[in-house]
Short mmCIF file of C-alpha atoms and ligand atoms in Angstrom, two decimals:
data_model
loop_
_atom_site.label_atom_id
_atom_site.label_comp_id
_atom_site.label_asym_id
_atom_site.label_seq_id
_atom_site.Cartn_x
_atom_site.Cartn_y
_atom_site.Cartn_z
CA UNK A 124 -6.31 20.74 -17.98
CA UNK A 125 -9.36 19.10 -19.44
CA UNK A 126 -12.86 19.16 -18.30
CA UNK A 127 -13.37 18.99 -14.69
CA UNK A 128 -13.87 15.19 -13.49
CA UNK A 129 -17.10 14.62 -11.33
CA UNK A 130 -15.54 12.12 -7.78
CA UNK A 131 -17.32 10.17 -5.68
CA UNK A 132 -16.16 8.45 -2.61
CA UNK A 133 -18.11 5.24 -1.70
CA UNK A 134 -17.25 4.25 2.47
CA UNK A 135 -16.40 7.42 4.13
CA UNK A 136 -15.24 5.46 7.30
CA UNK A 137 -11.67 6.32 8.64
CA UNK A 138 -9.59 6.59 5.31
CA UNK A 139 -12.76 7.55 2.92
CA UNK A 140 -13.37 10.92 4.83
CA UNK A 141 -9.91 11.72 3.58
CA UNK A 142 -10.04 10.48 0.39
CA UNK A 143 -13.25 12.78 -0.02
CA UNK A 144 -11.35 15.87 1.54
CA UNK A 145 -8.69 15.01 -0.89
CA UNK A 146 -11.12 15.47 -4.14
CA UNK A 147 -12.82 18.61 -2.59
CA UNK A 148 -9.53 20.38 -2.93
CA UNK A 149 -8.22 19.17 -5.96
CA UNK A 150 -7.71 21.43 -8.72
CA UNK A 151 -10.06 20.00 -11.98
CA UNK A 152 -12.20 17.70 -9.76
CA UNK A 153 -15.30 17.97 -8.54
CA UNK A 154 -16.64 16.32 -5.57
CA UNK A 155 -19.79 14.94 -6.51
CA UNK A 156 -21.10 13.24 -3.53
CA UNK A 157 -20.47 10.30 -0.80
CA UNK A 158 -21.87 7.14 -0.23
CA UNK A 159 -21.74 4.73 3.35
CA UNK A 160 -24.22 2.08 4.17
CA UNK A 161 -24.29 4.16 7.81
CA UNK A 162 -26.26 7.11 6.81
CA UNK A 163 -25.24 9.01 9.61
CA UNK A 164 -21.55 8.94 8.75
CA UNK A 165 -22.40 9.70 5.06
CA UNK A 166 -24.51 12.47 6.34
CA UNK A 167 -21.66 13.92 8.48
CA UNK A 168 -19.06 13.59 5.67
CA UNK A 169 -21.07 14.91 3.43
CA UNK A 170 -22.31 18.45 5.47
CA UNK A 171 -18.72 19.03 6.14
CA UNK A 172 -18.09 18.96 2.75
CA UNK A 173 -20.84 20.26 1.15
CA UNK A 174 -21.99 17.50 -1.04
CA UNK A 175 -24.50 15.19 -1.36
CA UNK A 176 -24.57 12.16 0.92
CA UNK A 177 -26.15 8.82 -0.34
CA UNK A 178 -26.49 5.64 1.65
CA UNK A 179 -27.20 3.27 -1.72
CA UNK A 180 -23.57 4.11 -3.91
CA UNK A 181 -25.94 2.66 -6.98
CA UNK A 182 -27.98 6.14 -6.92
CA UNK A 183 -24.20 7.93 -7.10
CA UNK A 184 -22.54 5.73 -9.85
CA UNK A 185 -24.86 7.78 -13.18
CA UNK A 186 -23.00 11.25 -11.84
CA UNK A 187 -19.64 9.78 -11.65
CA UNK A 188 -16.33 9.69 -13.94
CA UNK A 189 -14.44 8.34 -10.82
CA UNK A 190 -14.76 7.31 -7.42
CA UNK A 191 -12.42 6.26 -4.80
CA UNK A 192 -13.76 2.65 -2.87
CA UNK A 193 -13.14 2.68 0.78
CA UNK A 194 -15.59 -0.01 2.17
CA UNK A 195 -14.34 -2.88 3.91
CA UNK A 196 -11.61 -5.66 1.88
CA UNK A 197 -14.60 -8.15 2.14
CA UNK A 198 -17.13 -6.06 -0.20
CA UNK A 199 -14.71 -4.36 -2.63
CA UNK A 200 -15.26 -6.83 -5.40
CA UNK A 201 -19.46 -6.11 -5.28
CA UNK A 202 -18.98 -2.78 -5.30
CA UNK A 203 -16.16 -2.25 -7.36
CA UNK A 204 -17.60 -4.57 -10.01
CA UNK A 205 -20.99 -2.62 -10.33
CA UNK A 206 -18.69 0.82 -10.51
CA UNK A 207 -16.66 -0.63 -13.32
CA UNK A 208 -20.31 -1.51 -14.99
CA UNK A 209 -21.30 1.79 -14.58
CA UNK A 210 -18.35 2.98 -17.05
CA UNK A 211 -16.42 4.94 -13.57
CA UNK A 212 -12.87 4.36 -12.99
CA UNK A 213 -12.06 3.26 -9.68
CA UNK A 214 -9.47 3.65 -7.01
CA UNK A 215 -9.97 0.45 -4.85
CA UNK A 216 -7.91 0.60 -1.45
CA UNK A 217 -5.56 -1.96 -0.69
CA UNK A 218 -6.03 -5.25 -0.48
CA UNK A 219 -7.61 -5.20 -3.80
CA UNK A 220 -10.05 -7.85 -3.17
CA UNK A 221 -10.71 -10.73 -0.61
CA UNK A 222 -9.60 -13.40 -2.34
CA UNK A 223 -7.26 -13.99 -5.95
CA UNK A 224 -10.04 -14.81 -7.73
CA UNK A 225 -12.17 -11.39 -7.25
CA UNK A 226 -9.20 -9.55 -7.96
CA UNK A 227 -9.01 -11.16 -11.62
CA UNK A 228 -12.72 -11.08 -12.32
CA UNK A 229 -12.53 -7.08 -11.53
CA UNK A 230 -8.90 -6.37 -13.81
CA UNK A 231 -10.82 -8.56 -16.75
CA UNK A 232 -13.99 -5.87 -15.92
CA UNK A 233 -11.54 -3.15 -16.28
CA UNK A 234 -10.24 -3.85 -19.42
CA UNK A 235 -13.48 -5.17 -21.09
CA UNK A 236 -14.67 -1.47 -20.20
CA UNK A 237 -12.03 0.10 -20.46
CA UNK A 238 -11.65 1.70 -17.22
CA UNK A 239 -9.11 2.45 -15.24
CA UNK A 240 -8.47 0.18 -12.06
CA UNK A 241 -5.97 1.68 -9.15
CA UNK A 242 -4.85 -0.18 -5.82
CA UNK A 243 -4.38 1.99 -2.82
CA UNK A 244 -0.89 0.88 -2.56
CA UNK A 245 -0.43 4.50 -1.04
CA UNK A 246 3.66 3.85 0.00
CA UNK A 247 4.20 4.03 -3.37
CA UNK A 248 3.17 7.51 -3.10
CA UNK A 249 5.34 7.98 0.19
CA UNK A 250 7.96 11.11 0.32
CA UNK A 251 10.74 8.46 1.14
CA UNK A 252 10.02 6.11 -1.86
CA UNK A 253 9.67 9.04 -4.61
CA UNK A 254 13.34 10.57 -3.30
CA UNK A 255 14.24 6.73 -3.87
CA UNK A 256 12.64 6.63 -7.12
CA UNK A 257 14.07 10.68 -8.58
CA UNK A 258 17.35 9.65 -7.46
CA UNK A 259 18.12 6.57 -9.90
CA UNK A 260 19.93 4.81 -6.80
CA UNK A 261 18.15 1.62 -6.99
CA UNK A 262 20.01 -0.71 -8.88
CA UNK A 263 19.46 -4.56 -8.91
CA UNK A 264 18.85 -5.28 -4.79
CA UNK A 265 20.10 -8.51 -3.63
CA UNK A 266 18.88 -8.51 0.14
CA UNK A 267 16.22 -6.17 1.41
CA UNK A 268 14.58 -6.18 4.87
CA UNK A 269 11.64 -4.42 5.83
CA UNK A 270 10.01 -4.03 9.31
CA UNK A 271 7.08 -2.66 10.12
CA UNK A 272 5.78 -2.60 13.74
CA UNK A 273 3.26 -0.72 15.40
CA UNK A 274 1.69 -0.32 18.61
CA UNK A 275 -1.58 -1.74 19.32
CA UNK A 276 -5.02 -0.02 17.91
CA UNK A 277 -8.65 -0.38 17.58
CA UNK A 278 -8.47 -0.87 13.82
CA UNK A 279 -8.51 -3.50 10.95
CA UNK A 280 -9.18 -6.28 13.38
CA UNK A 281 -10.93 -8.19 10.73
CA UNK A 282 -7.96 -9.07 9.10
CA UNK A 283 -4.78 -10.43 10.24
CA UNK A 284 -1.41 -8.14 10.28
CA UNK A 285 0.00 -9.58 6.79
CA UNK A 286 -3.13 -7.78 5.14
CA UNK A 287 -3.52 -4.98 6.71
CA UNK A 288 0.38 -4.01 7.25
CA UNK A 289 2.66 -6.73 5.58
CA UNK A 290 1.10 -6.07 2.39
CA UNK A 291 2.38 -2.73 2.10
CA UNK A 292 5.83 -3.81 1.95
CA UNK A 293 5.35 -6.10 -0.08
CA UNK A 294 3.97 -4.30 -2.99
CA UNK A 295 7.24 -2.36 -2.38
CA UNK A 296 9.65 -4.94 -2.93
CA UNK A 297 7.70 -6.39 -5.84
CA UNK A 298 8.15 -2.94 -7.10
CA UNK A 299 11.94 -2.53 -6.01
CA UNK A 300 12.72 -5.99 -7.10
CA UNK A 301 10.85 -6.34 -10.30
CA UNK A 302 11.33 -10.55 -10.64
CA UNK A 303 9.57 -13.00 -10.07
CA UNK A 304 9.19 -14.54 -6.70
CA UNK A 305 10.25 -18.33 -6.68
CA UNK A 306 9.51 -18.92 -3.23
CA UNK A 307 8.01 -17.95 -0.09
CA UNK A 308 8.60 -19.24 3.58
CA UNK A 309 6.82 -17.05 6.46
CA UNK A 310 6.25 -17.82 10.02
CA UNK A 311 3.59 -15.95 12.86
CA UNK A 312 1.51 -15.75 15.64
CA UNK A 313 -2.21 -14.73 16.51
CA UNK A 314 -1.44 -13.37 20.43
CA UNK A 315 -4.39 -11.27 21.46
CA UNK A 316 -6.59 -10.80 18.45
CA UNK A 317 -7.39 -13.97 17.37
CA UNK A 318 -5.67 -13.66 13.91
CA UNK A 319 -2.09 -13.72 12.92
CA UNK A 320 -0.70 -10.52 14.73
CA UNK A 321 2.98 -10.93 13.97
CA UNK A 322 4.80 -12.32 10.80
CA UNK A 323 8.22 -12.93 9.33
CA UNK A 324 8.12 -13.45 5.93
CA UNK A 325 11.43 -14.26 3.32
CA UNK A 326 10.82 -14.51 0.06
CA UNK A 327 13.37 -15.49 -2.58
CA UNK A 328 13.29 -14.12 -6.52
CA UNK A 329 14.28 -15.42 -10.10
CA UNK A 330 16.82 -12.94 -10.25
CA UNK A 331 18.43 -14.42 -6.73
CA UNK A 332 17.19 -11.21 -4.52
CA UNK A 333 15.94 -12.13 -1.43
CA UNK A 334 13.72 -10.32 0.85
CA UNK A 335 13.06 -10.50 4.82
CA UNK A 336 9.54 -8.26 5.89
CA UNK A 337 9.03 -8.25 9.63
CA UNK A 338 5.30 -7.05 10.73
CA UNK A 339 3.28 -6.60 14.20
CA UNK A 340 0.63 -4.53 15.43
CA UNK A 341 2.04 -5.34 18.91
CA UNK A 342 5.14 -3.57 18.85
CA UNK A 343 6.04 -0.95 22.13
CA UNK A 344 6.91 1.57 19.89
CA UNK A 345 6.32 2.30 15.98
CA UNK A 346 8.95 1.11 13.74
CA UNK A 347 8.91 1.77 10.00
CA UNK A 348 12.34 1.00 8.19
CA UNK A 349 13.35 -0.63 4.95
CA UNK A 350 17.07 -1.43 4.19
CA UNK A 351 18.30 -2.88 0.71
CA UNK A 352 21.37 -3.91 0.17
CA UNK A 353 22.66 -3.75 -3.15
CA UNK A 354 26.29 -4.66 -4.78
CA UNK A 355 27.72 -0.66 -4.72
CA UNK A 356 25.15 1.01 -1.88
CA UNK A 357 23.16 0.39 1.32
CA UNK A 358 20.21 2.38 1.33
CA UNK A 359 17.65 2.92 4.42
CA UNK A 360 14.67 4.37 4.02
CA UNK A 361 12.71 5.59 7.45
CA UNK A 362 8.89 5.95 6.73
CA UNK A 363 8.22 7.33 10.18
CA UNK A 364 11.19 9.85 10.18
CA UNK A 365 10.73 10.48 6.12
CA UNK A 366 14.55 9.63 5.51
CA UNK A 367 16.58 8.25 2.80
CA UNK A 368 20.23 7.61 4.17
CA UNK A 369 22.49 6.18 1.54
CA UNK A 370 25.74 4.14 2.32
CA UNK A 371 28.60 3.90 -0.87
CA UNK A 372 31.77 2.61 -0.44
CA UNK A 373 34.16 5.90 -0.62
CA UNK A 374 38.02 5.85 -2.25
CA UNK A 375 40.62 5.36 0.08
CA UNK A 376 40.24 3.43 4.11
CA UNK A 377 38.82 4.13 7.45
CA UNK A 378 40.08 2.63 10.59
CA UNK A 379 37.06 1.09 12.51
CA UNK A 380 37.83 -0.78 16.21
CA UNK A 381 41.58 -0.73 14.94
CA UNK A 382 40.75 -2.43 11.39
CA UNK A 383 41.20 -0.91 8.04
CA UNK A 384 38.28 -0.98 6.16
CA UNK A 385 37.26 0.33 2.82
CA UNK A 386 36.05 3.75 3.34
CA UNK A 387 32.42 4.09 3.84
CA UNK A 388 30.69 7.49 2.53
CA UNK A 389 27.22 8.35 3.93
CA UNK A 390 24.79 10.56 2.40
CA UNK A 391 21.23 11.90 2.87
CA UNK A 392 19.32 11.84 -0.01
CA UNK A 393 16.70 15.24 -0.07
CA UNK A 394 13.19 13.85 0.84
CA UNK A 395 10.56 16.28 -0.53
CA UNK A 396 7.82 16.66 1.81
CA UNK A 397 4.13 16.08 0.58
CA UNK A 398 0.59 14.35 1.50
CA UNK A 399 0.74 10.27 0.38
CA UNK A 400 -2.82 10.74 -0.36
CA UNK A 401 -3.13 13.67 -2.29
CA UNK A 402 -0.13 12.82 -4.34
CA UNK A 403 -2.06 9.11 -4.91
CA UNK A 404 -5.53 10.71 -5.87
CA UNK A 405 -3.97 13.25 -8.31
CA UNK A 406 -1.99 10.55 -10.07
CA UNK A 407 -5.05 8.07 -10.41
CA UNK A 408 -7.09 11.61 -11.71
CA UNK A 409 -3.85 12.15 -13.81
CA UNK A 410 -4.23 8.26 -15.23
CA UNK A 411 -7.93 8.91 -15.75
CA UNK A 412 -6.98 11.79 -17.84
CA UNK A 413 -5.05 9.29 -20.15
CA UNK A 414 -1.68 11.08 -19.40
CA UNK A 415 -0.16 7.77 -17.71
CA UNK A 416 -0.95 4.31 -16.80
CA UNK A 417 -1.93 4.09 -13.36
CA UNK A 418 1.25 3.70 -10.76
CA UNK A 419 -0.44 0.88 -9.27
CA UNK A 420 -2.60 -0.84 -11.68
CA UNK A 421 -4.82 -3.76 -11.04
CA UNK A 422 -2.38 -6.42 -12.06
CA UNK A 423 0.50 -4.73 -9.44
CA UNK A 424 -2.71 -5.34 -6.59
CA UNK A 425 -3.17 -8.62 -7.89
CA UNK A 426 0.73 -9.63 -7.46
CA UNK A 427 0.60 -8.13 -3.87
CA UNK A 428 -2.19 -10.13 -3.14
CA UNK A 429 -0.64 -13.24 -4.99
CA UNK A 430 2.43 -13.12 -2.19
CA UNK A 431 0.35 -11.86 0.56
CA UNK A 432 -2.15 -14.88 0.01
CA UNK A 433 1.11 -17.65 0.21
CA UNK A 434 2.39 -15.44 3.11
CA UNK A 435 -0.52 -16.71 4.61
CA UNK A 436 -1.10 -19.65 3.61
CA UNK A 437 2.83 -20.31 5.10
CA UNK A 438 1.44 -19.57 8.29
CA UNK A 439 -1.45 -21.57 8.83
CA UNK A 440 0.75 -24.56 7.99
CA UNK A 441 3.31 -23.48 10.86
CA UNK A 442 0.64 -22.44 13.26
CA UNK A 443 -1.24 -25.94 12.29
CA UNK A 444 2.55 -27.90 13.18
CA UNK A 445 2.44 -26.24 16.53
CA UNK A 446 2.21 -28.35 19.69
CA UNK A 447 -0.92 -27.53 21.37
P1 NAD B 523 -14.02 1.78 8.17
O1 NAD B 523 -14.75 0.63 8.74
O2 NAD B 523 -13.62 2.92 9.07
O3 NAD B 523 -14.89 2.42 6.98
C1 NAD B 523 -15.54 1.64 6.02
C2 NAD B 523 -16.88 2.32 5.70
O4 NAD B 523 -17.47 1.65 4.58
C3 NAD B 523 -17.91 2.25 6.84
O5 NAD B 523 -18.33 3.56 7.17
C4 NAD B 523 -19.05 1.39 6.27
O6 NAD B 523 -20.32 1.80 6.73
C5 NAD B 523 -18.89 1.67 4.79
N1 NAD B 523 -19.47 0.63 3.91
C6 NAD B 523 -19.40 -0.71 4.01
N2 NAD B 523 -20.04 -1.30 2.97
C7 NAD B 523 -20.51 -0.30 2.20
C8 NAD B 523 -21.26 -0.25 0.98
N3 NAD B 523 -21.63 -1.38 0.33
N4 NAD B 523 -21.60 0.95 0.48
C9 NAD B 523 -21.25 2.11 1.10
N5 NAD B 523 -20.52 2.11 2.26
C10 NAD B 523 -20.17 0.94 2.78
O7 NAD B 523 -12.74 1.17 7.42
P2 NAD B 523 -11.35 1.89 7.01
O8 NAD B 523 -10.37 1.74 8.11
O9 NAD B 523 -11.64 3.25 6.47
O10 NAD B 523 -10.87 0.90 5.84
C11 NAD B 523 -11.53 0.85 4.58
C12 NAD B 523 -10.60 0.21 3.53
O11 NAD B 523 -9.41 1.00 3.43
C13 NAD B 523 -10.16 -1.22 3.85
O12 NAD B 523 -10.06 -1.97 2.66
C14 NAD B 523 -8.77 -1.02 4.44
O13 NAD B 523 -7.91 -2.14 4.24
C15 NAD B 523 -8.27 0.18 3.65
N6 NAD B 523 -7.25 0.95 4.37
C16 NAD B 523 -6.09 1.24 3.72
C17 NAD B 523 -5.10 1.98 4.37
C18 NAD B 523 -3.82 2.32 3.63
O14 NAD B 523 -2.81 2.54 4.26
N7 NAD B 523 -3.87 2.38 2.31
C19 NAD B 523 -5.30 2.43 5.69
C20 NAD B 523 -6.52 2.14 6.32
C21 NAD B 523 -7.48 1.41 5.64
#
């Protein structure tokens, strides 16, 4: 390992207090210090820690070889921009940026300083998706469906429920699919929040895949499942159980209601526990390091973001047609 890497974590709201926690254990980091706008929470973060505690993330950035962003999606491309200045690589949660334009302005930034720019896809870091991933199963999907639906909470409100939850699977099947997508068609609702809080979305690719997401932060009960269907296997992955149940078609028949069938032959694939997180901070320190490109670069954000923003876009058009 090479020198040890000073870390900063800049919003240490909900998700920055454990991207901080993360650094402060990680082998060949240091934990530098914290930065929030609320000096109390910076304070807080920081005593449990140890570290410094900032409320101005300027007076940080000089320490710094990387820091993880965790402020609200509306100032990420402020303060990720004046990071990138400073010469620190970032790790910029998801959504990258507000808007499409931001989120090009801060990939040029990257490259013209050479840093390197992460997106806090984190599911790409989920135990489910790297058993997907080890096991060489995924082969050319044709139909995948995703749904996503959780119960009601005091959280993200600012944004509407393609941003903060539809996004996520849709960085996955960019990722899965790996085509262009040719067109999008999505429908929704705002019901108690005042912004969209349920969405279907199908989108249809080059390569002729198409893919159904289903997301709502109204649902009774948590539901986190992806199925893609592919010409030799059915695979399911269950984000809240941490499964990976593959379907092949076997040698031979089965009888099924009285019908012969080609035989059907299930499998579980092994699904290594570990912490999303961790395993996302060590791989952005890892592409710091230079021993990778980062698993979710700045152009993968801006992609997300690309479908996300038409998602949306699709929906204000239906809600607009809508008979008052
Ligand atoms: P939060 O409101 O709990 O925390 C944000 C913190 O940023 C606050 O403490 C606020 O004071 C601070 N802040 C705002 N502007 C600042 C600035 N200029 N300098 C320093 N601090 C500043 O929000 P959260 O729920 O932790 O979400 C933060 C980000 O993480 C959002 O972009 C959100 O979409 C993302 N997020 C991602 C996931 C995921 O699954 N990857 C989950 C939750 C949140």
């Amino acid at each position: 390992m090479g020198n040890v890497l000073a870390a900063g974590v800049i919003g240490v709201g909900y998700l920055g207090r454990f991207h901080a926690q993360k650094y402060a254990r990680m082998p060949g980091v240091r934990l530098a210090g914290v930065a929030d706008l609320n000096p109390e929470r910076a304070r807080r973060v920081g005593g449990e820690l140890g570290v410094p505690s900032v409320a101005d993330f300027q007076t940080l950035l000089p320490e710094l070889d990387l820091v993880s962003v965790v402020t609200p999606t509306q100032n990420h491309s402020a303060v990720v921009a004046a990071c990138l200045r400073a010469g620190v690589h970032v790790m910029v949660e998801k959504p990258m940026t507000a808007t499409l334009e931001e989120a090009r302005e801060l990939i040029a930034l990257a490259e013209a300083h050479r840093r390197v720019l992460q997106v806090g896809h984190i599911k790409r870091f989920h135990p489910t998706v790297c058993a997907l991933q080890a096991s060489g199963l995924l082969d050319k999907p044709r139909f995948i469906e995703c749904h996503r639906l959780a119960p009601f909470k005091n959280r993200a409100l600012d944004v509407d429920v393609v941003l903060d939850l539809m996004i996520h699977d849709v960085d996955l099947i960019l990722h899965f699919v790996g085509s262009q997508v040719v067109d999008v068609e999505a429908v929704g609702a705002e019901v108690v929040t005042g912004r969209v809080d349920i969405a279907h979305a199908r989108l249809r690719f080059a390569n002729g895949c198409i893919a159904h997401v289903a997301a709502s932060r109204l649902a009774r009960e948590a539901r986190r499942q992806t199925r893609i269907f592919q010409v030799d296997a059915m695979i399911e992955l269950d984000f809240s159980e941490q499964t990976v149940m593959v379907r092949k078609r076997g040698s031979g028949e089965m009888v099924l209601d009285g019908v012969r069938l080609p035989a059907i032959v299930e499998s579980r694939l092994p699904v290594p526990r570990h912490d999303p997180l961790e395993e996302e901070l060590r791989s952005f320190v890892g592409a710091v390091r230079g021993e990778h490109p980062p698993v979710v670069s700045g152009s993968d954000g801006y992609a997300a973001l690309e479908v996300v923003t038409a998602i949306r876009r699709e929906i204000a058009a239906f809600t607009r047609d809508i008979p008052a």
